[in-house]
Amino acid sequence: MTQYDYDLFVIGGGSGGVRAANMAAGLGKRVALAEQRHIGGTCVNVGCVPKKLLVYASQFHDQFEAAKGFGWTVGQSTFNWSSLIANKNQEITRLQGVYNKRLQQSGVNVITGSAKVLNANTVEVEGSSYRAERIIIATGGRPFVPDIPGKEHIVTSNEMFFLGQLPKRIIIVGGGYIAVEFASILNGLGVDTTICHRGDKLLQGFDEDIRDFLAEEMTQKGISLLFNTDIEAIEKMASGFAVRLIDGVKMTTDLVLYATGRTPNSSGFGLEALGVELDDDGAIKVYDDYQTNIPSIYALGDVTNRVNLTPVAIAEGMALINKLYAQQPQSVDYENIPTAVFCQPTIGTVGLTEAQAKEKHSDIDIYKTSFTPMQNALSGLDEKTLMKMIVVRSTNQVVGLHMVGTDAPEIIQGMAVAIRAGATKAIFDSTIGIHPTAAEEFVTLREVSVLSE
Ligand code: NDP
């Protein structure tokens, strides 16, 4: 008999934790997973999945408009938020069931409750203690909201998925992924939407052309963008809220959404007392192969606050389990991670921005094109597409691809394979396009830095 109840105890049933638990159990290890709320974590319950369902819902408005140009007469359309949320909830419950079943089939013991790490090898859940040879912390993150007078009146992305009713007007604070995605969703659903951002552009860290183009497109769709400002205070009124900005501007609204980043879930369950090292933002510090400073304790995903994306957490879980139990040490490669923003129009991007490329290389060629996608020749919609390619002249290597437009995430996912394989511009040029598509523009870009209409 071993001295441990489990070979591995995973805390957190989100994307990274579930993958690690399933894999380890599949390799014959005795595994437990503790989750205090809902299996699937942020992505399944209050993130990627429900967000994408709301994105679909928000696109019908434009589609109904577009249909006219193609000869359709669409009857009067109405939208029912409660029905969308009920259907979304049903789908999320189904997905939770799939996750639970998979864990059960793998032989993972799922323990419901809030876990506490008592020492390097012991976890307590709801009064019961479990000894494990190794512990993985995969507890994710939660919305961060700065302290402002009236903070109690705001909502975060967590609550947005369960609103009792759709507001008529909303102010969204922040200029990152969640702010622009929710702005597009709500605007598409007919909500009078304002973004209030402390910076001078949306989506810090993205290519400047993408940032400028998105702002133009969002404005053109009727979203108000307020830059270089912030909320100073929020007051509840008989109906709605009075909002005062730092520059003295006063506004009224029905809802204020804060999308001002996320905080790692690393406190309150024993890590501090045990001396697990955290960084200044509260993220668990990990060394080689996701090991913390306590050798039997590992951490992965958003709680380590590195690249906070579901597929990255999953890749980290797989890499760790392969290393620990399958003698296959293969690290996650954090270069060229493709990413998407599901705003309207969507963004897909992989590799270096123009600014990053210029920092790394002295000889950069930029290829750009912006055009009206074919559907909009008849749809009457004004939405345009932007594509940008960044090439190192001396090696001919394509080091960055960026797109704003319909299906950009789908297109860039495929392109990311080429970028990771080290494709040169010559390879792109010799690839035959699929006609007529927007994606074919990436293999027909011939002139350096020309922005065509
Ligand atoms: P982001 O880090 O993307 O953006 C946070 C925004 O809030 C920034 O614009 C930031 O401004 C602003 N901000 C931060 N602190 C304050 C403050 N105190 N007062 C006012 N503004 C502030 O975070 P999100 O919350 O949008 O998303 C969290 C993470 O979730 C993302 O980084 C991403 O990793 C992940 N995510 C991924 C998605 C996807 O893959 N499609 C979708 C949604 C989320 P500034 O730029 O000046 O710092």
Coordinates of C-alpha atoms in Angstrom, one line a residue, residues 71-421:
G71 CA -33.9 39.2 -52.8
W72 CA -35.3 38.1 -49.5
T73 CA -38.1 39.9 -47.7
V74 CA -37.7 39.1 -44.0
G75 CA -40.7 39.6 -41.8
Q76 CA -40.6 41.8 -38.8
S77 CA -38.0 40.4 -36.4
T78 CA -38.0 40.6 -32.7
F79 CA -35.5 39.4 -30.2
N80 CA -36.1 37.7 -26.9
W81 CA -33.2 37.8 -24.4
S82 CA -34.8 35.4 -21.9
S83 CA -35.2 32.8 -24.6
L84 CA -31.6 33.1 -25.7
I85 CA -30.3 32.8 -22.1
A86 CA -32.5 29.8 -21.4
N87 CA -31.3 28.0 -24.6
K88 CA -27.7 29.0 -23.7
N89 CA -28.1 27.6 -20.2
Q90 CA -29.5 24.3 -21.6
E91 CA -26.4 23.9 -23.8
I92 CA -24.0 24.7 -21.0
T93 CA -25.8 22.1 -18.8
R94 CA -25.3 19.6 -21.6
L95 CA -21.6 20.4 -21.8
Q96 CA -21.2 20.1 -18.1
G97 CA -22.7 16.7 -18.4
V98 CA -20.2 15.7 -21.2
Y99 CA -17.3 16.9 -19.0
N100 CA -18.6 15.0 -16.0
K101 CA -19.2 11.8 -18.0
R102 CA -15.7 12.0 -19.5
L103 CA -14.1 12.4 -16.0
Q104 CA -16.2 9.5 -14.7
Q105 CA -15.2 7.3 -17.7
S106 CA -11.5 8.1 -17.2
G107 CA -11.9 7.1 -13.5
V108 CA -11.3 10.5 -12.0
N109 CA -12.9 10.9 -8.6
V110 CA -14.7 14.3 -8.8
I111 CA -15.1 15.9 -5.4
T112 CA -17.5 18.8 -5.2
G113 CA -16.5 21.5 -2.7
S114 CA -14.0 24.1 -1.9
A115 CA -10.5 22.7 -1.5
K116 CA -7.8 23.8 0.9
V117 CA -4.1 22.8 0.6
L118 CA -3.1 21.8 4.1
N119 CA 0.5 20.8 3.3
A120 CA 2.7 19.8 0.4
N121 CA 0.8 16.5 0.0
T122 CA -2.6 17.0 1.7
V123 CA -5.8 18.6 0.4
E124 CA -9.0 19.1 2.4
V125 CA -12.4 19.3 0.8
E126 CA -15.4 20.0 3.0
G127 CA -13.9 18.4 6.1
S128 CA -12.3 15.4 4.4
S129 CA -8.5 15.1 3.9
Y130 CA -6.9 13.5 1.0
R131 CA -3.2 12.6 0.7
A132 CA -1.7 12.9 -2.8
E133 CA 1.8 12.5 -4.2
R134 CA 1.3 15.5 -6.4
I135 CA -1.1 18.4 -6.5
I136 CA -2.0 20.6 -9.5
I137 CA -3.5 24.0 -8.9
A138 CA -5.7 25.0 -11.8
T139 CA -8.0 27.4 -10.2
G140 CA -8.1 30.0 -13.0
G141 CA -9.0 33.6 -12.4
R142 CA -11.9 36.0 -11.8
P143 CA -12.8 39.5 -12.9
F144 CA -10.8 42.3 -11.4
V145 CA -12.7 45.5 -10.7
P146 CA -10.9 48.7 -9.5
D147 CA -12.2 50.4 -6.3
I148 CA -14.5 53.3 -7.3
P149 CA -17.4 54.8 -5.4
G150 CA -20.4 52.9 -6.6
K151 CA -18.5 49.7 -7.4
E152 CA -21.4 47.7 -5.8
H153 CA -23.6 48.7 -8.7
I154 CA -21.6 47.3 -11.5
V155 CA -21.6 43.9 -13.2
T156 CA -18.7 41.8 -14.6
S157 CA -18.7 39.3 -17.4
N158 CA -19.8 36.7 -14.9
E159 CA -23.2 38.3 -14.5
M160 CA -23.6 39.3 -18.1
F161 CA -24.4 35.7 -19.0
F162 CA -27.4 35.6 -16.6
L163 CA -28.9 39.1 -16.8
G164 CA -32.7 39.0 -16.2
Q165 CA -33.2 41.5 -19.0
L166 CA -31.2 43.2 -21.7
P167 CA -30.5 46.9 -20.8
K168 CA -31.4 49.6 -23.2
R169 CA -28.1 51.4 -22.6
I170 CA -24.8 50.1 -21.3
I171 CA -21.4 51.6 -20.5
I172 CA -18.5 49.1 -20.7
V173 CA -15.3 50.0 -18.9
G174 CA -12.0 48.6 -20.4
G175 CA -10.6 48.2 -23.9
G176 CA -9.5 44.6 -23.9
Y177 CA -10.9 41.3 -25.2
I178 CA -14.0 41.2 -23.0
A179 CA -14.9 44.9 -23.4
V180 CA -14.8 44.8 -27.2
E181 CA -16.5 41.4 -27.5
F182 CA -19.4 42.4 -25.2
A183 CA -19.7 45.8 -26.9
S184 CA -20.2 44.0 -30.2
I185 CA -22.6 41.5 -28.8
L186 CA -24.8 44.1 -27.1
N187 CA -24.7 46.5 -30.1
G188 CA -25.8 43.7 -32.3
L189 CA -28.7 43.0 -30.0
G190 CA -29.8 46.6 -30.2
V191 CA -28.3 48.0 -26.9
D192 CA -27.1 51.6 -27.0
T193 CA -23.4 50.8 -26.2
T194 CA -20.6 53.0 -25.0
I195 CA -17.0 51.9 -24.3
C196 CA -15.1 53.9 -21.8
H197 CA -11.4 53.2 -21.9
R198 CA -8.5 54.8 -20.0
G199 CA -6.1 54.2 -23.0
D200 CA -6.1 56.0 -26.3
K201 CA -6.9 52.8 -28.4
L202 CA -8.6 49.5 -27.9
L203 CA -6.8 46.1 -27.5
Q204 CA -3.4 47.0 -26.2
G205 CA -0.7 44.7 -27.5
F206 CA -2.4 44.1 -30.9
D207 CA -1.1 45.5 -34.2
E208 CA -1.7 49.2 -34.5
D209 CA -3.5 48.9 -37.8
I210 CA -5.8 46.3 -36.3
R211 CA -6.5 48.6 -33.4
D212 CA -7.3 51.6 -35.6
F213 CA -9.4 49.6 -38.1
L214 CA -11.5 48.0 -35.4
A215 CA -12.2 51.3 -33.8
E216 CA -13.4 52.7 -37.1
E217 CA -15.6 49.6 -37.7
M218 CA -17.1 49.7 -34.3
T219 CA -17.8 53.4 -34.5
Q220 CA -19.4 52.9 -37.9
K221 CA -21.7 50.2 -36.3
G222 CA -22.9 52.8 -33.8
I223 CA -20.8 51.9 -30.7
S224 CA -19.6 55.1 -28.9
L225 CA -15.9 54.9 -28.0
L226 CA -14.6 57.2 -25.3
F227 CA -10.9 57.1 -24.9
N228 CA -8.4 58.6 -22.4
T229 CA -11.1 58.7 -19.7
D230 CA -12.4 56.6 -16.8
I231 CA -15.3 56.4 -14.4
E232 CA -14.9 58.4 -11.3
A233 CA -18.1 57.4 -9.5
I234 CA -21.4 55.6 -10.1
E235 CA -24.7 56.5 -8.4
K236 CA -27.9 54.5 -8.4
M237 CA -30.9 56.5 -9.5
A238 CA -34.6 55.6 -9.4
S239 CA -34.1 54.0 -12.8
G240 CA -30.6 53.3 -14.0
F241 CA -27.3 54.8 -12.9
A242 CA -25.6 58.2 -13.0
V243 CA -22.0 57.9 -14.1
R244 CA -19.4 60.7 -13.6
L245 CA -16.2 60.5 -15.6
I246 CA -12.8 61.8 -14.5
D247 CA -13.1 64.7 -17.0
G248 CA -16.3 65.8 -15.4
V249 CA -18.6 64.4 -18.1
K250 CA -21.9 63.0 -16.7
M251 CA -23.8 60.2 -18.3
T252 CA -26.8 58.1 -17.4
T253 CA -27.1 54.4 -18.3
D254 CA -29.0 51.3 -17.4
L255 CA -26.0 49.1 -16.7
V256 CA -22.2 49.4 -16.2
L257 CA -20.0 46.5 -17.1
Y258 CA -16.4 46.4 -15.9
A259 CA -14.1 44.4 -18.2
T260 CA -10.9 45.6 -16.6
G261 CA -8.8 42.4 -16.5
R262 CA -8.8 39.3 -14.4
T263 CA -7.1 38.3 -11.1
P264 CA -5.6 34.8 -10.5
N265 CA -7.6 32.7 -8.0
S266 CA -4.7 32.0 -5.7
S267 CA -5.7 33.2 -2.3
G268 CA -7.8 31.8 0.5
F269 CA -7.1 28.2 0.1
G270 CA -3.8 27.6 1.9
L271 CA -1.1 28.6 -0.5
E272 CA 0.1 31.6 1.4
A273 CA 0.5 29.7 4.7
L274 CA 2.4 27.0 2.8
G275 CA 4.7 29.5 1.3
V276 CA 3.8 28.9 -2.3
E277 CA 5.5 31.8 -4.2
L278 CA 3.1 34.3 -5.8
D279 CA 4.0 37.3 -8.0
D280 CA 2.9 40.9 -7.4
D281 CA -0.4 40.2 -9.2
G282 CA -1.1 37.2 -7.1
A283 CA -0.2 34.7 -9.9
I284 CA 1.4 31.4 -8.8
K285 CA 5.0 31.5 -9.9
V286 CA 6.0 28.4 -11.7
Y287 CA 9.4 27.1 -12.7
D288 CA 10.3 24.3 -15.2
D289 CA 7.4 22.2 -16.1
Y290 CA 4.8 24.1 -14.1
Q291 CA 6.4 23.2 -10.8
T292 CA 6.0 25.8 -8.0
N293 CA 8.7 26.3 -5.3
I294 CA 7.1 23.4 -3.4
P295 CA 8.2 20.4 -5.5
S296 CA 5.0 18.4 -5.1
I297 CA 2.8 21.3 -6.1
Y298 CA 2.3 22.4 -9.7
A299 CA 0.2 25.1 -11.3
L300 CA -1.1 25.8 -14.8
G301 CA -3.6 28.0 -16.7
D302 CA -4.9 31.4 -15.7
V303 CA -3.8 31.1 -12.1
T304 CA -0.2 31.4 -13.4
N305 CA -1.3 34.5 -15.4
R306 CA 0.9 33.9 -18.4
V307 CA -1.0 33.4 -21.6
N308 CA -4.6 33.3 -20.4
L309 CA -6.3 31.3 -23.1
T310 CA -8.2 28.0 -22.8
P311 CA -6.1 26.2 -25.5
V312 CA -2.9 27.2 -23.7
A313 CA -4.2 25.9 -20.3
I314 CA -5.1 22.6 -22.1
A315 CA -1.7 22.4 -23.7
E316 CA 0.0 23.0 -20.4
G317 CA -2.1 20.3 -18.7
M318 CA -1.1 17.8 -21.4
A319 CA 2.6 18.8 -21.4
L320 CA 2.7 18.4 -17.6
I321 CA 1.0 15.0 -17.5
N322 CA 3.1 13.7 -20.4
K323 CA 6.2 14.8 -18.5
L324 CA 5.2 13.3 -15.2
Y325 CA 3.6 10.1 -16.2
A326 CA 4.4 9.2 -19.8
Q327 CA 8.1 10.0 -19.9
Q328 CA 7.5 12.4 -22.8
P329 CA 9.0 15.7 -21.9
Q330 CA 7.6 18.1 -24.4
S331 CA 7.2 21.8 -23.4
V332 CA 4.5 24.1 -24.6
D333 CA 5.9 26.4 -27.3
Y334 CA 4.6 29.9 -26.4
E335 CA 5.8 31.3 -29.8
N336 CA 3.2 32.1 -32.4
I337 CA 0.1 31.4 -30.4
P338 CA -2.8 32.4 -32.6
T339 CA -5.6 34.3 -30.9
A340 CA -9.0 35.7 -31.9
V341 CA -11.3 38.4 -30.6
F342 CA -14.9 37.7 -31.3
C343 CA -16.0 41.3 -31.8
Q344 CA -17.7 42.6 -35.0
P345 CA -15.9 42.3 -37.3
T346 CA -13.9 39.5 -35.8
I347 CA -10.1 39.6 -35.3
G348 CA -7.6 36.8 -35.9
T349 CA -3.9 37.2 -35.4
V350 CA -0.7 35.1 -35.2
G351 CA 2.9 36.1 -34.8
L352 CA 4.5 39.5 -34.4
T353 CA 2.8 42.8 -34.7
E354 CA 4.5 45.4 -36.9
A355 CA 6.1 47.1 -33.9
Q356 CA 7.4 43.8 -32.4
A357 CA 8.8 42.8 -35.8
K358 CA 10.6 46.1 -36.1
E359 CA 12.1 45.7 -32.7
K360 CA 13.5 42.2 -33.6
H361 CA 14.4 42.7 -37.2
S362 CA 15.8 45.6 -39.2
D363 CA 14.4 44.6 -42.6
I364 CA 10.6 44.2 -42.5
D365 CA 8.2 44.3 -45.4
I366 CA 4.6 45.0 -44.6
Y367 CA 1.8 43.9 -46.9
K368 CA -1.7 45.2 -46.3
T369 CA -5.0 45.2 -48.0
S370 CA -8.4 46.4 -47.1
F371 CA -11.5 45.7 -49.1
T372 CA -15.2 45.2 -49.1
P373 CA -16.0 41.5 -48.8
M374 CA -18.0 40.0 -51.6
Q375 CA -21.1 39.5 -49.6
N376 CA -21.3 43.2 -48.9
A377 CA -21.5 44.0 -52.6
L378 CA -25.2 43.2 -52.4
S379 CA -25.8 43.2 -48.6
G380 CA -25.8 46.9 -48.2
L381 CA -23.6 46.5 -45.1
D382 CA -20.6 48.7 -44.8
E383 CA -18.3 46.3 -43.0
K384 CA -14.8 46.1 -44.5
T385 CA -12.0 43.6 -44.1
L386 CA -8.3 44.3 -43.3
M387 CA -5.5 41.8 -43.8
K388 CA -1.8 42.4 -43.0
M389 CA 1.3 40.3 -43.4
I390 CA 4.7 41.0 -41.9
V391 CA 7.7 39.5 -43.7
V392 CA 11.4 39.6 -42.8
R393 CA 13.0 40.7 -46.1
S394 CA 16.4 38.9 -45.7
T395 CA 14.9 35.5 -44.9
N396 CA 11.6 35.9 -46.7
Q397 CA 9.9 34.4 -43.5
V398 CA 6.4 35.5 -42.7
V399 CA 6.5 36.5 -39.0
G400 CA 3.0 38.0 -38.5
L401 CA -0.5 37.7 -39.9
H402 CA -3.4 39.8 -38.8
M403 CA -6.9 40.0 -40.0
V404 CA -10.1 41.9 -39.1
G405 CA -13.1 40.6 -41.0
T406 CA -15.7 37.9 -41.4
D407 CA -14.3 34.5 -40.3
A408 CA -10.9 35.9 -39.4
P409 CA -10.5 33.4 -36.5
E410 CA -11.3 30.5 -38.8
I411 CA -8.8 31.7 -41.4
I412 CA -6.0 32.6 -39.0
Q413 CA -6.2 29.2 -37.3
G414 CA -5.2 27.5 -40.6
M415 CA -2.6 30.2 -41.4
A416 CA -1.0 29.7 -37.9
V417 CA 0.1 26.2 -39.0
A418 CA 2.0 27.7 -41.9
I419 CA 3.6 30.3 -39.7
R420 CA 4.6 27.7 -37.1
A421 CA 6.1 25.6 -39.9

